[in-house]
C-alpha cells in the first residue's frame, strides 16, 4: 500500500498514443491552460499533461491555485478549464454560465499529524469534529486514548490546521464532519471555505503540510499525496464498519466502487447541481453488516474497506469554449484506462467504470 512517492514533480512521461489509437497527426498542436485544485495537480502535471503533449503536441499548463480560485477562473473565462474537488453549487453553476463538471480523478483527503514518539493515531469522526471544534484540546484526552489502546499520548496541546484558501479538500472534509457531527453541521457546516472555530490556516495542500511539519502537536487536513511528500504521518479514520482506515488508494477505490449509478452529467444546471453532487458523494459511505452465519457480499467487503473521506475531483469546462474540440480530446485522453492506471504512485485510484462511462458520454456531448 505504501507506494514510493516521487521526490519531484517532474516525472518522465511515457508515450501512450500507440496503445490508445491516438497519433500526433490526429490533432493540430496547440495549447490549453487550466487552474484549480491543488489535490489533483500532481496527476495533471505529471501524467495527463505530459502524456497528452507527447501524443499530440499540445501543451497543457496547469496552475494549482485551489478549487475556489479554479471555479472563479473558469467562470471568468480566464482559463480553458477549471478543476475542483468540490461539485459546483447551484449558484456556482449559474455563475459559470452552464459549465459542465466531470469527475476525472479519485483520491483521499487525509489528516496529517506532528506528534513525537507516537507511531500510529486512530481517530473517529466525532473525535475529529471535536478537535476541530476546539472541544478536545490535548492529545492525552480520554476520547483519543480510548481509540488507541497501547499507545501513550503526551500532554500536548492540539493545533488544528486547515486550508485558508477556497478548497475542495475543505469541502470533502467539512462534508464528512457535517455528516457525522450534528454540532459541526449546525455551527460550521460545509463548503469550499468555512469559518473554522479554532486553529491556524495554510494556503494550499503544500501550505497545510508545511504548517503541520513546523508545529509540534498539529493535525491538518490535506491530501494523501502531500502528506507523503512532506514525510508526515496520517491518521487512520474510523469508517462505519468500525475499521480504522488510512487514505491509501485501494481504500479510496473501495469507497468509490459503492457508486453503482451516475446521473447524466451533461444535464448539470443550477437546478440539478445539488442532486448530481449528492449522487457522486463518497464521504462516510454506509455499512451493512452481514447476516449471522453469512459471508460478507462483495459490496459489504467494499464498505468495510472504504476510506471515509474519499473524494472525486472534477474538471470544469464551458461548452461554448472556442477550443471545445481540443478540450474534448484532452479530457477523453485523461479518462482512458491507460492514463487512469498511472495515478497509483501519486496516490490516485482509477475511476470506477460506471463513472468513467458517464464521463465519456458527457464529453462526447459537449
CSV table of C-alpha atoms in Angstrom, one decimal:
chain,number,residue,atom,x,y,z
A,1,UNK,CA,0.0,0.0,0.0
A,2,UNK,CA,2.8,2.4,0.9
A,3,UNK,CA,4.0,3.1,-2.7
A,4,UNK,CA,7.1,5.2,-3.1
A,5,UNK,CA,6.2,8.8,-4.0
A,6,UNK,CA,8.2,10.9,-6.5
A,7,UNK,CA,10.5,13.4,-4.9
A,8,UNK,CA,10.0,15.8,-7.7
A,9,UNK,CA,7.0,17.0,-9.7
A,10,UNK,CA,8.8,16.3,-13.0
A,11,UNK,CA,8.2,12.7,-14.0
A,12,UNK,CA,9.2,11.2,-17.3
A,13,UNK,CA,6.0,10.9,-19.3
A,14,UNK,CA,5.5,7.7,-21.3
A,15,UNK,CA,4.1,7.9,-24.8
A,16,UNK,CA,0.7,6.1,-24.8
A,17,UNK,CA,-0.5,7.1,-28.3
A,18,UNK,CA,0.0,3.8,-30.0
A,19,UNK,CA,-1.9,1.8,-27.4
A,20,UNK,CA,-4.8,4.3,-27.4
A,21,UNK,CA,-5.1,4.8,-31.1
A,22,UNK,CA,-4.0,8.5,-31.0
A,23,UNK,CA,-1.3,9.9,-33.1
A,24,UNK,CA,0.4,13.3,-33.2
A,25,UNK,CA,-1.1,13.9,-36.6
A,26,UNK,CA,-4.6,13.4,-35.2
A,27,UNK,CA,-4.6,16.9,-33.7
A,28,UNK,CA,-3.2,20.3,-34.6
A,29,UNK,CA,-0.7,21.2,-31.9
A,30,UNK,CA,-2.0,24.0,-29.7
A,31,UNK,CA,-2.2,24.8,-26.0
A,32,UNK,CA,-4.6,24.6,-23.1
A,33,UNK,CA,-4.5,26.4,-19.7
A,34,UNK,CA,-6.2,25.2,-16.6
A,35,UNK,CA,-6.3,26.1,-12.9
A,36,UNK,CA,-7.8,25.0,-9.7
A,37,UNK,CA,-7.5,22.1,-7.3
A,38,UNK,CA,-4.0,21.5,-5.7
A,39,UNK,CA,-5.1,18.0,-4.8
A,40,UNK,CA,-5.3,16.9,-8.5
A,41,UNK,CA,-2.2,18.9,-9.5
A,42,UNK,CA,0.3,16.0,-9.3
A,43,UNK,CA,-1.8,13.9,-11.6
A,44,UNK,CA,-2.4,16.7,-14.2
A,45,UNK,CA,1.2,18.0,-14.1
A,46,UNK,CA,2.9,14.6,-14.2
A,47,UNK,CA,0.6,12.3,-16.1
A,48,UNK,CA,-2.3,13.9,-18.1
A,49,UNK,CA,-0.4,17.0,-19.4
A,50,UNK,CA,3.0,15.4,-20.4
A,51,UNK,CA,1.4,12.3,-21.9
A,52,UNK,CA,-1.0,14.4,-23.9
A,53,UNK,CA,1.8,16.6,-25.2
A,54,UNK,CA,3.8,13.5,-26.1
A,55,UNK,CA,0.9,12.1,-28.0
A,56,UNK,CA,-0.5,15.2,-29.7
A,57,UNK,CA,2.0,18.0,-29.4
A,58,UNK,CA,-0.5,20.1,-27.3
A,59,UNK,CA,1.0,21.9,-24.4
A,60,UNK,CA,-1.2,21.8,-21.2
A,61,UNK,CA,-0.3,24.3,-18.5
A,62,UNK,CA,-1.9,24.0,-15.1
A,63,UNK,CA,-1.9,26.3,-12.0
A,64,UNK,CA,-2.7,24.7,-8.6
A,65,UNK,CA,-4.4,27.8,-7.2
A,66,UNK,CA,-7.1,25.9,-5.2
A,67,UNK,CA,-10.6,24.8,-6.1
A,68,UNK,CA,-12.3,28.1,-5.3
A,69,UNK,CA,-10.0,30.1,-7.5
A,70,UNK,CA,-10.3,27.5,-10.2
A,71,UNK,CA,-14.1,27.9,-10.3
A,72,UNK,CA,-13.6,31.7,-10.4
A,73,UNK,CA,-11.2,31.4,-13.2
A,74,UNK,CA,-13.3,29.2,-15.5
A,75,UNK,CA,-16.4,31.3,-14.6
A,76,UNK,CA,-14.4,34.4,-15.7
A,77,UNK,CA,-13.2,32.7,-18.9
A,78,UNK,CA,-9.5,33.3,-17.9
A,79,UNK,CA,-8.6,29.6,-18.4
A,80,UNK,CA,-9.6,26.9,-20.7
A,81,UNK,CA,-10.6,24.5,-17.9
A,82,UNK,CA,-11.0,24.6,-14.2
A,83,UNK,CA,-10.5,21.9,-11.6
A,84,UNK,CA,-12.2,21.4,-8.3
A,85,UNK,CA,-12.5,18.7,-5.7
A,86,UNK,CA,-16.0,20.1,-4.8
A,87,UNK,CA,-19.0,19.8,-7.1
A,88,UNK,CA,-20.4,23.1,-8.3
A,89,UNK,CA,-23.2,24.5,-6.2
A,90,UNK,CA,-26.4,25.8,-8.0
A,91,UNK,CA,-25.2,29.4,-7.7
A,92,UNK,CA,-21.7,28.5,-9.0
A,93,UNK,CA,-23.1,26.7,-12.0
A,94,UNK,CA,-25.3,29.7,-12.8
A,95,UNK,CA,-22.3,32.0,-12.4
A,96,UNK,CA,-20.3,29.8,-14.7
A,97,UNK,CA,-22.9,30.2,-17.5
A,98,UNK,CA,-23.7,26.5,-17.9
A,99,UNK,CA,-20.4,24.9,-17.2
A,100,UNK,CA,-20.2,21.1,-17.2
A,101,UNK,CA,-18.3,19.4,-14.4
A,102,UNK,CA,-16.9,15.9,-14.8
A,103,UNK,CA,-15.2,13.7,-12.2
A,104,UNK,CA,-11.8,12.8,-13.7
A,105,UNK,CA,-9.7,11.7,-10.7
A,106,UNK,CA,-10.2,10.0,-7.4
A,107,UNK,CA,-8.2,10.5,-4.2
A,108,UNK,CA,-8.4,10.6,-0.4
A,109,UNK,CA,-8.2,13.7,1.7
A,110,UNK,CA,-6.4,12.8,4.9
A,111,UNK,CA,-5.3,14.1,8.3
A,112,UNK,CA,-1.6,14.6,8.9
A,113,UNK,CA,-0.1,15.0,12.4
A,114,UNK,CA,3.1,16.0,14.1
A,115,UNK,CA,3.4,14.1,17.3
A,116,UNK,CA,6.8,13.0,18.5
A,117,UNK,CA,7.0,9.4,19.9
A,118,UNK,CA,3.6,8.4,18.6
A,119,UNK,CA,3.7,5.9,15.8
A,120,UNK,CA,0.0,5.5,15.0
A,121,UNK,CA,-3.1,7.5,15.6
A,122,UNK,CA,-6.7,6.2,15.2
A,123,UNK,CA,-9.5,8.8,15.3
A,124,UNK,CA,-13.3,8.5,14.9
A,125,UNK,CA,-15.4,11.1,13.1
A,126,UNK,CA,-16.9,12.5,16.3
A,127,UNK,CA,-13.5,12.9,17.9
A,128,UNK,CA,-12.1,14.6,14.8
A,129,UNK,CA,-15.0,17.0,14.8
A,130,UNK,CA,-14.5,17.8,18.5
A,131,UNK,CA,-10.8,18.5,17.8
A,132,UNK,CA,-11.6,21.0,15.0
A,133,UNK,CA,-14.4,22.5,17.1
A,134,UNK,CA,-12.0,23.1,19.9
A,135,UNK,CA,-13.8,20.8,22.4
A,136,UNK,CA,-10.8,18.4,22.6
A,137,UNK,CA,-7.7,20.4,23.1
A,138,UNK,CA,-5.0,18.0,24.3
A,139,UNK,CA,-3.5,14.8,22.8
A,140,UNK,CA,-3.9,12.9,26.0
A,141,UNK,CA,-7.6,13.4,26.1
A,142,UNK,CA,-9.5,10.3,27.2
A,143,UNK,CA,-11.5,10.2,23.9
A,144,UNK,CA,-8.3,9.8,22.0
A,145,UNK,CA,-6.8,7.3,24.4
A,146,UNK,CA,-9.9,5.1,24.2
A,147,UNK,CA,-9.4,4.7,20.4
A,148,UNK,CA,-5.6,3.9,20.7
A,149,UNK,CA,-5.1,1.1,23.1
A,150,UNK,CA,-1.5,0.5,24.0
A,151,UNK,CA,-0.4,4.0,22.6
A,152,UNK,CA,0.8,6.6,25.1
A,153,UNK,CA,0.0,10.2,24.1
A,154,UNK,CA,1.7,13.3,25.6
A,155,UNK,CA,0.0,16.1,27.5
A,156,UNK,CA,0.5,18.3,24.5
A,157,UNK,CA,-1.8,20.9,23.0
A,158,UNK,CA,-3.5,20.1,19.7
A,159,UNK,CA,-3.2,22.7,16.9
A,160,UNK,CA,-5.8,22.1,14.2
A,161,UNK,CA,-4.6,23.3,10.8
A,162,UNK,CA,-7.0,24.0,7.9
A,163,UNK,CA,-7.0,25.4,4.4
A,164,UNK,CA,-7.0,29.2,4.3
A,165,UNK,CA,-8.0,29.3,0.6
A,166,UNK,CA,-11.1,28.0,-1.1
A,167,UNK,CA,-10.5,24.3,-1.3
A,168,UNK,CA,-12.2,21.1,-2.5
A,169,UNK,CA,-10.3,19.3,0.3
A,170,UNK,CA,-12.1,21.5,2.7
A,171,UNK,CA,-15.4,20.7,1.0
A,172,UNK,CA,-14.8,16.9,1.4
A,173,UNK,CA,-13.5,17.3,5.0
A,174,UNK,CA,-16.3,19.5,6.2
A,175,UNK,CA,-19.0,17.4,4.3
A,176,UNK,CA,-17.7,14.5,6.3
A,177,UNK,CA,-17.8,16.3,9.6
A,178,UNK,CA,-21.3,17.6,8.8
A,179,UNK,CA,-22.5,14.0,8.3
A,180,UNK,CA,-21.0,12.6,11.5
A,181,UNK,CA,-21.4,15.6,13.9
A,182,UNK,CA,-24.7,17.4,14.3
A,183,UNK,CA,-22.8,20.1,16.2
A,184,UNK,CA,-20.5,20.7,13.3
A,185,UNK,CA,-23.3,20.7,10.8
A,186,UNK,CA,-25.2,23.4,12.9
A,187,UNK,CA,-22.3,25.6,13.9
A,188,UNK,CA,-19.9,25.4,10.9
A,189,UNK,CA,-21.4,23.5,8.0
A,190,UNK,CA,-19.7,22.5,4.8
A,191,UNK,CA,-18.3,24.2,1.7
A,192,UNK,CA,-15.0,25.0,0.0
A,193,UNK,CA,-14.5,27.7,2.6
A,194,UNK,CA,-15.9,27.8,6.1
A,195,UNK,CA,-15.1,29.6,9.3
A,196,UNK,CA,-13.1,27.1,11.3
A,197,UNK,CA,-13.7,27.7,15.0
A,198,UNK,CA,-10.0,27.1,16.1
A,199,UNK,CA,-6.6,26.6,14.7
A,200,UNK,CA,-4.4,28.1,12.0
A,201,UNK,CA,-4.6,28.2,8.2
A,202,UNK,CA,-2.3,27.2,5.4
A,203,UNK,CA,-2.6,28.1,1.8
A,204,UNK,CA,-2.9,25.1,-0.5
A,205,UNK,CA,-2.2,21.5,0.3
A,206,UNK,CA,1.5,22.2,0.5
A,207,UNK,CA,0.9,25.1,2.9
A,208,UNK,CA,-1.1,22.9,5.3
A,209,UNK,CA,1.6,20.3,5.2
A,210,UNK,CA,4.3,22.9,5.9
A,211,UNK,CA,2.4,24.3,8.9
A,212,UNK,CA,1.9,20.8,10.3
A,213,UNK,CA,5.5,19.9,9.8
A,214,UNK,CA,6.6,23.0,11.6
A,215,UNK,CA,4.1,22.8,14.5
A,216,UNK,CA,4.5,20.2,17.2
A,217,UNK,CA,1.1,18.8,18.2
A,218,UNK,CA,-0.5,19.9,14.9
A,219,UNK,CA,-3.1,18.0,13.0
A,220,UNK,CA,-4.1,19.2,9.5
A,221,UNK,CA,-6.4,18.3,6.6
A,222,UNK,CA,-4.6,17.7,3.4
A,223,UNK,CA,-4.5,15.1,0.6
A,224,UNK,CA,-2.6,11.9,0.9
A,225,UNK,CA,-0.1,12.9,-1.8
A,226,UNK,CA,1.1,15.9,0.1
A,227,UNK,CA,1.2,14.0,3.4
A,228,UNK,CA,3.5,11.5,1.9
A,229,UNK,CA,5.6,14.2,0.1
A,230,UNK,CA,6.1,16.1,3.4
A,231,UNK,CA,7.1,12.8,5.1
A,232,UNK,CA,4.3,13.3,7.6
A,233,UNK,CA,2.2,10.6,9.2
A,234,UNK,CA,-1.5,10.1,8.5
A,235,UNK,CA,-4.4,9.5,10.9
A,236,UNK,CA,-6.4,6.2,10.4
A,237,UNK,CA,-10.0,7.3,10.3
A,238,UNK,CA,-12.8,5.0,11.6
A,239,UNK,CA,-15.4,4.1,9.0
A,240,UNK,CA,-18.9,2.9,9.5
A,241,UNK,CA,-17.8,-0.7,9.8
A,242,UNK,CA,-15.7,0.2,12.8
A,243,UNK,CA,-12.4,-0.2,10.9
A,244,UNK,CA,-9.6,2.3,11.2
A,245,UNK,CA,-8.5,3.1,7.6
A,246,UNK,CA,-5.6,5.1,6.1
A,247,UNK,CA,-6.1,7.0,2.9
A,248,UNK,CA,-4.4,4.5,0.6
A,249,UNK,CA,-5.7,4.4,-2.9
A,250,UNK,CA,-7.3,0.9,-2.7
A,251,UNK,CA,-9.4,2.0,0.2
A,252,UNK,CA,-10.4,5.2,-1.7
A,253,UNK,CA,-11.3,2.9,-4.6
A,254,UNK,CA,-13.4,0.8,-2.4
A,255,UNK,CA,-15.4,3.9,-1.3
A,256,UNK,CA,-15.9,4.9,-5.0
A,257,UNK,CA,-16.9,1.5,-6.1
A,258,UNK,CA,-20.0,1.8,-4.0
A,259,UNK,CA,-21.3,4.3,-6.6
A,260,UNK,CA,-23.4,2.0,-8.7
A,261,UNK,CA,-25.2,4.5,-10.9
A,262,UNK,CA,-24.4,8.0,-12.1
A,263,UNK,CA,-26.9,10.6,-13.3
A,264,UNK,CA,-26.4,12.2,-16.7
A,265,UNK,CA,-23.5,14.6,-16.2
A,266,UNK,CA,-24.3,16.6,-19.3
A,267,UNK,CA,-27.6,17.8,-17.6
A,268,UNK,CA,-25.7,19.7,-15.0
A,269,UNK,CA,-27.5,23.0,-14.3
A,270,UNK,CA,-28.4,25.3,-11.4
A,271,UNK,CA,-31.5,23.1,-10.8
A,272,UNK,CA,-29.7,19.7,-10.9
A,273,UNK,CA,-26.3,20.6,-9.3
A,274,UNK,CA,-27.3,19.5,-5.8
A,275,UNK,CA,-28.8,16.1,-6.9
A,276,UNK,CA,-25.8,15.3,-9.0
A,277,UNK,CA,-23.4,16.3,-6.2
A,278,UNK,CA,-25.3,14.0,-3.8
A,279,UNK,CA,-25.2,11.1,-6.2
A,280,UNK,CA,-21.4,11.4,-6.5
A,281,UNK,CA,-20.7,11.9,-2.8
A,282,UNK,CA,-18.4,9.2,-1.4
A,283,UNK,CA,-17.7,10.6,2.1
A,284,UNK,CA,-18.8,8.5,5.1
A,285,UNK,CA,-20.2,5.5,3.0
A,286,UNK,CA,-22.7,3.3,4.8
A,287,UNK,CA,-22.0,-0.2,6.1
A,288,UNK,CA,-24.4,-3.1,6.1
A,289,UNK,CA,-23.4,-5.9,8.5
A,290,UNK,CA,-23.5,-9.5,7.1
A,291,UNK,CA,-26.4,-11.6,8.4
A,292,UNK,CA,-25.4,-14.0,11.1
A,293,UNK,CA,-23.8,-17.1,9.6
A,294,UNK,CA,-23.5,-15.5,6.2
A,295,UNK,CA,-20.3,-14.5,4.4
A,296,UNK,CA,-20.0,-10.8,3.5
A,297,UNK,CA,-21.0,-9.9,0.0
A,298,UNK,CA,-18.7,-8.0,-2.4
A,299,UNK,CA,-20.4,-4.8,-1.5
A,300,UNK,CA,-20.1,-5.4,2.2
A,301,UNK,CA,-16.4,-6.1,1.7
A,302,UNK,CA,-16.0,-2.8,-0.1
A,303,UNK,CA,-18.0,-1.0,2.6
A,304,UNK,CA,-15.7,-2.5,5.3
A,305,UNK,CA,-12.6,-1.4,3.4
A,306,UNK,CA,-13.8,2.1,2.4
A,307,UNK,CA,-11.8,5.2,3.5
A,308,UNK,CA,-14.5,7.6,4.8
A,309,UNK,CA,-13.0,10.9,3.5
A,310,UNK,CA,-12.7,9.9,-0.2
A,311,UNK,CA,-13.5,12.4,-3.0
A,312,UNK,CA,-13.8,12.6,-6.7
A,313,UNK,CA,-12.0,15.6,-8.2
A,314,UNK,CA,-13.6,17.4,-11.2
A,315,UNK,CA,-12.6,19.1,-14.4
A,316,UNK,CA,-14.9,22.0,-15.4
A,317,UNK,CA,-15.4,23.2,-18.9
A,318,UNK,CA,-17.6,25.7,-20.8
A,319,UNK,CA,-19.5,24.1,-23.7
A,320,UNK,CA,-19.2,27.4,-25.5
A,321,UNK,CA,-15.4,27.4,-25.4
A,322,UNK,CA,-13.7,28.2,-28.7
A,323,UNK,CA,-11.3,25.3,-28.2
A,324,UNK,CA,-14.0,22.8,-27.1
A,325,UNK,CA,-12.9,20.2,-29.6
A,326,UNK,CA,-9.3,20.2,-28.1
A,327,UNK,CA,-10.7,20.1,-24.6
A,328,UNK,CA,-12.9,17.1,-25.5
A,329,UNK,CA,-9.8,15.3,-26.8
A,330,UNK,CA,-7.7,16.1,-23.7
A,331,UNK,CA,-10.4,15.0,-21.2
A,332,UNK,CA,-11.2,11.9,-23.2
A,333,UNK,CA,-7.4,11.1,-23.1
A,334,UNK,CA,-7.2,11.7,-19.4
A,335,UNK,CA,-10.2,9.3,-18.8
A,336,UNK,CA,-8.7,6.3,-20.7
A,337,UNK,CA,-7.8,3.3,-18.6
A,338,UNK,CA,-4.1,3.7,-19.6
A,339,UNK,CA,-3.9,7.2,-18.1
A,340,UNK,CA,-6.1,6.4,-15.0
A,341,UNK,CA,-3.8,3.4,-14.2
A,342,UNK,CA,-0.8,5.7,-13.9
A,343,UNK,CA,-2.1,7.5,-10.8
A,344,UNK,CA,-1.1,4.9,-8.2
A,345,UNK,CA,2.3,6.2,-7.5
A,346,UNK,CA,0.8,9.6,-6.9
A,347,UNK,CA,-1.8,8.2,-4.6
A,348,UNK,CA,-4.8,8.4,-7.0
A,349,UNK,CA,-7.2,5.5,-7.7
A,350,UNK,CA,-8.6,4.7,-11.1
A,351,UNK,CA,-12.2,5.9,-11.7
A,352,UNK,CA,-14.9,3.2,-11.3
A,353,UNK,CA,-16.1,2.0,-14.7
A,354,UNK,CA,-19.6,3.4,-14.2
A,355,UNK,CA,-18.3,6.9,-13.5
A,356,UNK,CA,-15.8,6.8,-16.5
A,357,UNK,CA,-18.6,5.7,-18.8
A,358,UNK,CA,-20.8,8.5,-17.7
A,359,UNK,CA,-17.9,10.9,-18.2
A,360,UNK,CA,-17.2,9.7,-21.7
A,361,UNK,CA,-20.9,10.1,-22.7
A,362,UNK,CA,-20.9,13.7,-21.3
A,363,UNK,CA,-17.6,14.6,-23.0
A,364,UNK,CA,-18.9,13.3,-26.4
A,365,UNK,CA,-22.0,15.6,-26.0
A,366,UNK,CA,-20.0,18.8,-25.3
